[in-house]
Amino acid sequence: MSGKPKLYYFDGRGRMETIRWLLAAAGVEFEEQFCETREDLLKLRQDGHLLFQQVPMVEIDGMKMVQTRAILNYIAGKYNLYGKNLKERALIDMYVEATSDLNEIIMHHPLQPPENKAKHLASIIEKATMRYFPVYEKALKDHGQDFLVGNQFSRADVQLLETILMAEECKPDILSKFPVLQVFKARISNIPTIKKFLQPGSQRKSPLDAALIPKVISIFNIGNE
Ligand code: P9H
């Protein structure tokens, strides 16, 4: 065991990508073991490595952590990305739970049946531009600080940037009416650890594509549960 966290998931985004972003933002190197087949997932289960028979699983500090949010909370706490006090943590939690809600919709877009794609994309754009982005635009405008909470870098900044970039993959000009978020995106993208993660060749994964979708469907038996 190298002491580095080890991530168990398939070789794609899904529910593990935000964990990769947070570790990268904290400057933490990590190893990955990819599930390539359903057998790989079943083996992890048989070996008792998955508390709820599901991935993501992260081996860190002697634990085999599962449940995405639990893993993110632990990493944010360990690497001081969770605010200076309980009130800041409460605001950070409100912000990241909202980005997670939007992320959840976007991450399932590639798995939508073709006849539902257009409607699903429209709902992503509507929710992003009418419900979520206006909140972050106003928060940054009102306090005029570089970071969302407590005038210091936190998981809220990392997870909002991740979601902004995913939304832009759905609609490249989705930030056209959010000038403050455009500046925020550039500022957070230039933080050295994040700039490195955004470089080609990093452990950041590309969107689920036609090649990967059948593999994901077979690994998780999607549709035949
Ligand atoms: N609460 C893949 C691509 C995009 C989005 C989701 C899944 C839930 C957490 C096996 N894990 C399709 O559903 C695969 C969870 C964790 C938990 C799993 C089973 C999923 C996916 C793989 N499914 O937040 O960690 O749903 O292991 O038997 O449930 S991820």
CSV table of C-alpha atoms and ligand atoms in Angstrom, one decimal:
chain,number,residue,atom,x,y,z
A,1,MET,CA,0.0,0.0,0.0
A,2,SER,CA,1.8,3.2,-1.2
A,3,GLY,CA,0.0,5.5,1.3
A,4,LYS,CA,-1.6,7.2,-1.7
A,5,PRO,CA,-5.4,6.9,-1.8
A,6,LYS,CA,-6.6,4.2,-4.2
A,7,LEU,CA,-9.8,4.7,-6.2
A,8,TYR,CA,-11.9,1.8,-7.3
A,9,TYR,CA,-14.4,2.6,-10.2
A,10,PHE,CA,-14.6,2.2,-14.0
A,11,ASP,CA,-12.3,4.3,-16.2
A,12,GLY,CA,-14.8,7.1,-16.6
A,13,ARG,CA,-16.5,10.0,-14.7
A,14,GLY,CA,-19.8,8.9,-13.2
A,15,ARG,CA,-19.9,9.2,-9.4
A,16,MET,CA,-16.1,9.1,-8.9
A,17,GLU,CA,-15.2,12.3,-10.9
A,18,THR,CA,-15.9,14.8,-8.2
A,19,ILE,CA,-13.7,12.7,-5.8
A,20,ARG,CA,-10.8,12.9,-8.4
A,21,TRP,CA,-11.4,16.7,-8.7
A,22,LEU,CA,-11.2,17.2,-4.9
A,23,LEU,CA,-8.1,15.1,-4.4
A,24,ALA,CA,-6.4,16.9,-7.4
A,25,ALA,CA,-7.4,20.3,-6.0
A,26,ALA,CA,-5.8,19.4,-2.7
A,27,GLY,CA,-2.7,18.4,-4.5
A,28,VAL,CA,-3.0,14.7,-3.4
A,29,GLU,CA,-1.7,12.0,-5.8
A,30,PHE,CA,-3.9,9.0,-6.1
A,31,GLU,CA,-3.9,5.5,-7.7
A,32,GLU,CA,-6.8,4.0,-9.6
A,33,GLN,CA,-8.0,0.4,-10.1
A,34,PHE,CA,-10.6,0.2,-12.9
A,35,CYS,CA,-13.5,-2.2,-13.2
A,36,GLU,CA,-13.3,-3.3,-16.8
A,37,THR,CA,-16.0,-6.1,-16.5
A,38,ARG,CA,-18.9,-7.1,-14.3
A,39,GLU,CA,-16.6,-9.9,-13.0
A,40,ASP,CA,-14.2,-7.2,-11.7
A,41,LEU,CA,-17.2,-5.6,-9.7
A,42,LEU,CA,-18.3,-9.1,-8.5
A,43,LYS,CA,-14.7,-9.9,-7.3
A,44,LEU,CA,-14.6,-6.7,-5.2
A,45,ARG,CA,-17.9,-7.7,-3.7
A,46,GLN,CA,-16.8,-11.3,-3.0
A,47,ASP,CA,-13.6,-10.0,-1.4
A,48,GLY,CA,-15.7,-8.0,1.0
A,49,HIS,CA,-14.3,-4.6,-0.2
A,50,LEU,CA,-17.7,-3.0,-0.9
A,51,LEU,CA,-19.8,-2.2,2.2
A,52,PHE,CA,-23.0,-1.7,0.2
A,53,GLN,CA,-21.9,-3.8,-2.8
A,54,GLN,CA,-21.4,-0.6,-4.8
A,55,VAL,CA,-18.5,1.6,-6.1
A,56,PRO,CA,-17.1,4.3,-5.9
A,57,MET,CA,-14.8,2.8,-3.2
A,58,VAL,CA,-11.7,4.7,-2.0
A,59,GLU,CA,-8.9,3.1,0.1
A,60,ILE,CA,-7.6,5.9,2.3
A,61,ASP,CA,-6.0,6.1,5.7
A,62,GLY,CA,-6.6,2.4,6.3
A,63,MET,CA,-10.4,2.6,5.4
A,64,LYS,CA,-12.3,1.2,2.5
A,65,MET,CA,-14.6,4.2,2.1
A,66,VAL,CA,-17.8,4.0,0.1
A,67,GLN,CA,-20.7,6.4,-0.5
A,68,THR,CA,-19.6,9.4,-2.7
A,69,ARG,CA,-20.7,12.1,-0.3
A,70,ALA,CA,-19.1,10.5,2.7
A,71,ILE,CA,-15.8,10.2,0.8
A,72,LEU,CA,-16.0,13.8,-0.3
A,73,ASN,CA,-16.7,15.0,3.2
A,74,TYR,CA,-13.7,13.1,4.6
A,75,ILE,CA,-11.3,14.5,1.9
A,76,ALA,CA,-12.6,18.0,2.3
A,77,GLY,CA,-12.2,17.8,6.1
A,78,LYS,CA,-8.7,16.2,5.9
A,79,TYR,CA,-7.4,18.8,3.4
A,80,ASN,CA,-8.9,21.9,4.9
A,81,LEU,CA,-11.4,22.5,2.1
A,82,TYR,CA,-14.5,22.7,4.3
A,83,GLY,CA,-14.5,26.2,5.8
A,84,LYS,CA,-13.2,27.6,9.1
A,85,ASN,CA,-16.3,27.0,11.2
A,86,LEU,CA,-19.7,25.3,11.3
A,87,LYS,CA,-21.5,28.2,9.7
A,88,GLU,CA,-19.1,28.2,6.8
A,89,ARG,CA,-19.5,24.5,6.6
A,90,ALA,CA,-23.2,24.8,6.5
A,91,LEU,CA,-23.1,27.3,3.6
A,92,ILE,CA,-20.5,25.1,1.7
A,93,ASP,CA,-22.8,22.1,2.2
A,94,MET,CA,-25.8,24.0,0.7
A,95,TYR,CA,-23.7,25.0,-2.3
A,96,VAL,CA,-22.2,21.6,-3.0
A,97,GLU,CA,-25.4,19.7,-2.5
A,98,ALA,CA,-26.9,21.9,-5.2
A,99,THR,CA,-24.0,21.4,-7.6
A,100,SER,CA,-24.3,17.7,-6.9
A,101,ASP,CA,-28.0,17.8,-7.8
A,102,LEU,CA,-27.2,19.4,-11.2
A,103,ASN,CA,-24.2,17.1,-11.6
A,104,GLU,CA,-26.4,14.1,-11.0
A,105,ILE,CA,-28.6,15.1,-14.0
A,106,ILE,CA,-25.7,15.9,-16.2
A,107,MET,CA,-23.8,12.6,-15.4
A,108,HIS,CA,-26.8,10.6,-16.5
A,109,HIS,CA,-27.3,12.4,-19.8
A,110,PRO,CA,-25.1,10.0,-21.8
A,111,LEU,CA,-27.2,7.1,-20.5
A,112,GLN,CA,-30.5,8.6,-21.7
A,113,PRO,CA,-32.4,6.8,-24.4
A,114,PRO,CA,-32.0,8.7,-27.8
A,115,GLU,CA,-35.7,9.7,-27.9
A,116,ASN,CA,-35.3,11.4,-24.5
A,117,LYS,CA,-31.9,13.2,-25.1
A,118,ALA,CA,-33.3,16.6,-26.3
A,119,LYS,CA,-35.8,16.9,-23.5
A,120,HIS,CA,-33.2,15.9,-20.9
A,121,LEU,CA,-30.6,18.4,-22.3
A,122,ALA,CA,-33.3,21.2,-22.2
A,123,SER,CA,-33.9,20.4,-18.5
A,124,ILE,CA,-30.1,20.5,-17.8
A,125,ILE,CA,-29.9,24.0,-19.4
A,126,GLU,CA,-33.1,25.3,-17.7
A,127,LYS,CA,-32.0,24.1,-14.2
A,128,ALA,CA,-28.5,25.4,-14.6
A,129,THR,CA,-29.4,28.9,-15.9
A,130,MET,CA,-32.7,29.4,-14.0
A,131,ARG,CA,-32.1,27.7,-10.6
A,132,TYR,CA,-28.4,27.1,-9.8
A,133,PHE,CA,-26.0,29.5,-11.6
A,134,PRO,CA,-28.0,32.6,-10.6
A,135,VAL,CA,-27.4,31.8,-6.9
A,136,TYR,CA,-23.6,31.5,-7.3
A,137,GLU,CA,-23.5,34.6,-9.6
A,138,LYS,CA,-25.3,36.7,-6.9
A,139,ALA,CA,-23.2,35.3,-4.0
A,140,LEU,CA,-19.9,36.1,-5.7
A,141,LYS,CA,-21.2,39.5,-6.9
A,142,ASP,CA,-22.5,40.5,-3.4
A,143,HIS,CA,-19.4,39.7,-1.4
A,144,GLY,CA,-16.9,40.5,-4.2
A,145,GLN,CA,-14.4,37.9,-2.9
A,146,ASP,CA,-12.4,35.4,-4.9
A,147,PHE,CA,-13.9,32.3,-3.3
A,148,LEU,CA,-17.5,31.3,-2.6
A,149,VAL,CA,-17.3,30.9,1.2
A,150,GLY,CA,-15.2,32.5,3.9
A,151,ASN,CA,-12.9,34.3,1.5
A,152,GLN,CA,-10.8,31.1,1.2
A,153,PHE,CA,-10.6,28.2,-1.2
A,154,SER,CA,-13.0,25.4,-0.4
A,155,ARG,CA,-14.7,22.3,-2.0
A,156,ALA,CA,-17.5,24.6,-3.0
A,157,ASP,CA,-15.2,26.4,-5.5
A,158,VAL,CA,-13.9,23.0,-6.8
A,159,GLN,CA,-17.3,21.4,-7.2
A,160,LEU,CA,-18.8,24.5,-8.8
A,161,LEU,CA,-16.0,24.7,-11.4
A,162,GLU,CA,-16.4,21.0,-12.2
A,163,THR,CA,-20.2,21.5,-12.7
A,164,ILE,CA,-19.6,24.7,-14.8
A,165,LEU,CA,-17.3,22.8,-17.2
A,166,MET,CA,-19.7,19.9,-17.4
A,167,ALA,CA,-22.6,22.3,-18.2
A,168,GLU,CA,-20.5,24.0,-20.9
A,169,GLU,CA,-19.9,20.6,-22.5
A,170,CYS,CA,-23.8,20.5,-22.8
A,171,LYS,CA,-24.0,24.1,-24.0
A,172,PRO,CA,-20.7,26.0,-24.7
A,173,ASP,CA,-22.2,29.5,-24.1
A,174,ILE,CA,-24.2,28.5,-21.0
A,175,LEU,CA,-22.3,31.1,-19.0
A,176,SER,CA,-23.2,33.9,-21.4
A,177,LYS,CA,-25.5,35.6,-18.9
A,178,PHE,CA,-23.2,35.1,-15.9
A,179,PRO,CA,-20.2,37.5,-16.2
A,180,VAL,CA,-19.1,37.0,-12.6
A,181,LEU,CA,-19.1,33.2,-13.0
A,182,GLN,CA,-17.0,33.6,-16.2
A,183,VAL,CA,-14.3,35.4,-14.1
A,184,PHE,CA,-14.7,32.9,-11.3
A,185,LYS,CA,-14.2,30.0,-13.8
A,186,ALA,CA,-10.9,31.5,-15.1
A,187,ARG,CA,-9.6,32.3,-11.6
A,188,ILE,CA,-10.2,28.8,-10.1
A,189,SER,CA,-9.0,27.1,-13.3
A,190,ASN,CA,-5.7,28.9,-12.8
A,191,ILE,CA,-5.1,27.6,-9.3
A,192,PRO,CA,-1.9,25.5,-9.8
A,193,THR,CA,-3.3,22.2,-8.6
A,194,ILE,CA,-6.4,22.6,-10.7
A,195,LYS,CA,-4.5,23.9,-13.7
A,196,LYS,CA,-2.4,20.7,-13.6
A,197,PHE,CA,-5.6,18.5,-13.4
A,198,LEU,CA,-7.1,20.3,-16.4
A,199,GLN,CA,-3.9,19.6,-18.5
A,200,PRO,CA,-4.2,16.7,-21.0
A,201,GLY,CA,-2.8,13.5,-19.6
A,202,SER,CA,-4.0,14.1,-16.1
A,203,GLN,CA,-6.3,11.6,-14.3
A,204,ARG,CA,-9.3,13.7,-15.2
A,205,LYS,CA,-11.7,11.5,-17.3
A,206,SER,CA,-13.5,12.5,-20.5
A,207,PRO,CA,-17.3,12.5,-20.8
A,208,LEU,CA,-19.0,9.1,-21.1
A,209,ASP,CA,-18.8,8.3,-24.9
A,210,ALA,CA,-20.3,5.6,-27.2
A,211,ALA,CA,-17.4,3.3,-26.5
A,212,LEU,CA,-17.7,3.4,-22.7
A,213,ILE,CA,-21.5,3.4,-22.3
A,214,PRO,CA,-22.0,-0.3,-23.3
A,215,LYS,CA,-19.2,-1.2,-20.8
A,216,VAL,CA,-20.9,0.7,-18.0
A,217,ILE,CA,-24.2,-0.9,-18.8
A,218,SER,CA,-22.7,-4.4,-18.7
A,219,ILE,CA,-20.5,-3.8,-15.5
A,220,PHE,CA,-23.5,-2.5,-13.5
A,221,ASN,CA,-26.2,-4.6,-15.3
A,222,ILE,CA,-28.1,-1.4,-15.9
A,223,GLY,CA,-31.6,-2.0,-17.1
A,224,ASN,CA,-31.6,-5.7,-15.9
A,225,GLU,CA,-31.4,-4.9,-12.2
B,1,P9H,N1,-25.2,6.4,-3.0
B,1,P9H,C1,-22.5,5.3,-13.7
B,1,P9H,C2,-22.4,6.4,-14.5
B,1,P9H,C3,-23.1,7.6,-14.3
B,1,P9H,C4,-23.8,7.7,-13.2
B,1,P9H,C5,-24.0,6.6,-12.3
B,1,P9H,C6,-23.2,2.2,-8.8
B,1,P9H,C7,-24.5,5.2,-5.0
B,1,P9H,C8,-22.9,6.7,-3.8
B,1,P9H,C9,-24.2,-1.4,-8.7
B,1,P9H,N2,-23.0,3.0,-7.6
B,1,P9H,C10,-25.1,3.0,-12.8
B,1,P9H,O1,-26.1,3.1,-12.0
B,1,P9H,C11,-23.8,3.0,-12.3
B,1,P9H,C12,-23.9,3.8,-7.0
B,1,P9H,C13,-23.4,4.4,-5.7
B,1,P9H,C14,-24.1,5.7,-3.6
B,1,P9H,C15,-23.1,0.8,-8.5
B,1,P9H,C16,-25.3,-1.8,-7.9
B,1,P9H,C17,-23.5,4.3,-11.6
B,1,P9H,C18,-23.3,5.4,-12.6
B,1,P9H,C19,-22.1,2.6,-9.9
B,1,P9H,N3,-24.2,0.0,-9.0
B,1,P9H,O2,-23.1,7.9,-3.9
B,1,P9H,O3,-21.7,6.2,-3.8
B,1,P9H,O4,-25.0,3.9,-7.5
B,1,P9H,O5,-22.2,0.3,-7.9
B,1,P9H,O6,-25.6,-3.0,-7.8
B,1,P9H,O7,-26.0,-0.9,-7.3
B,1,P9H,S1,-22.2,4.2,-10.5
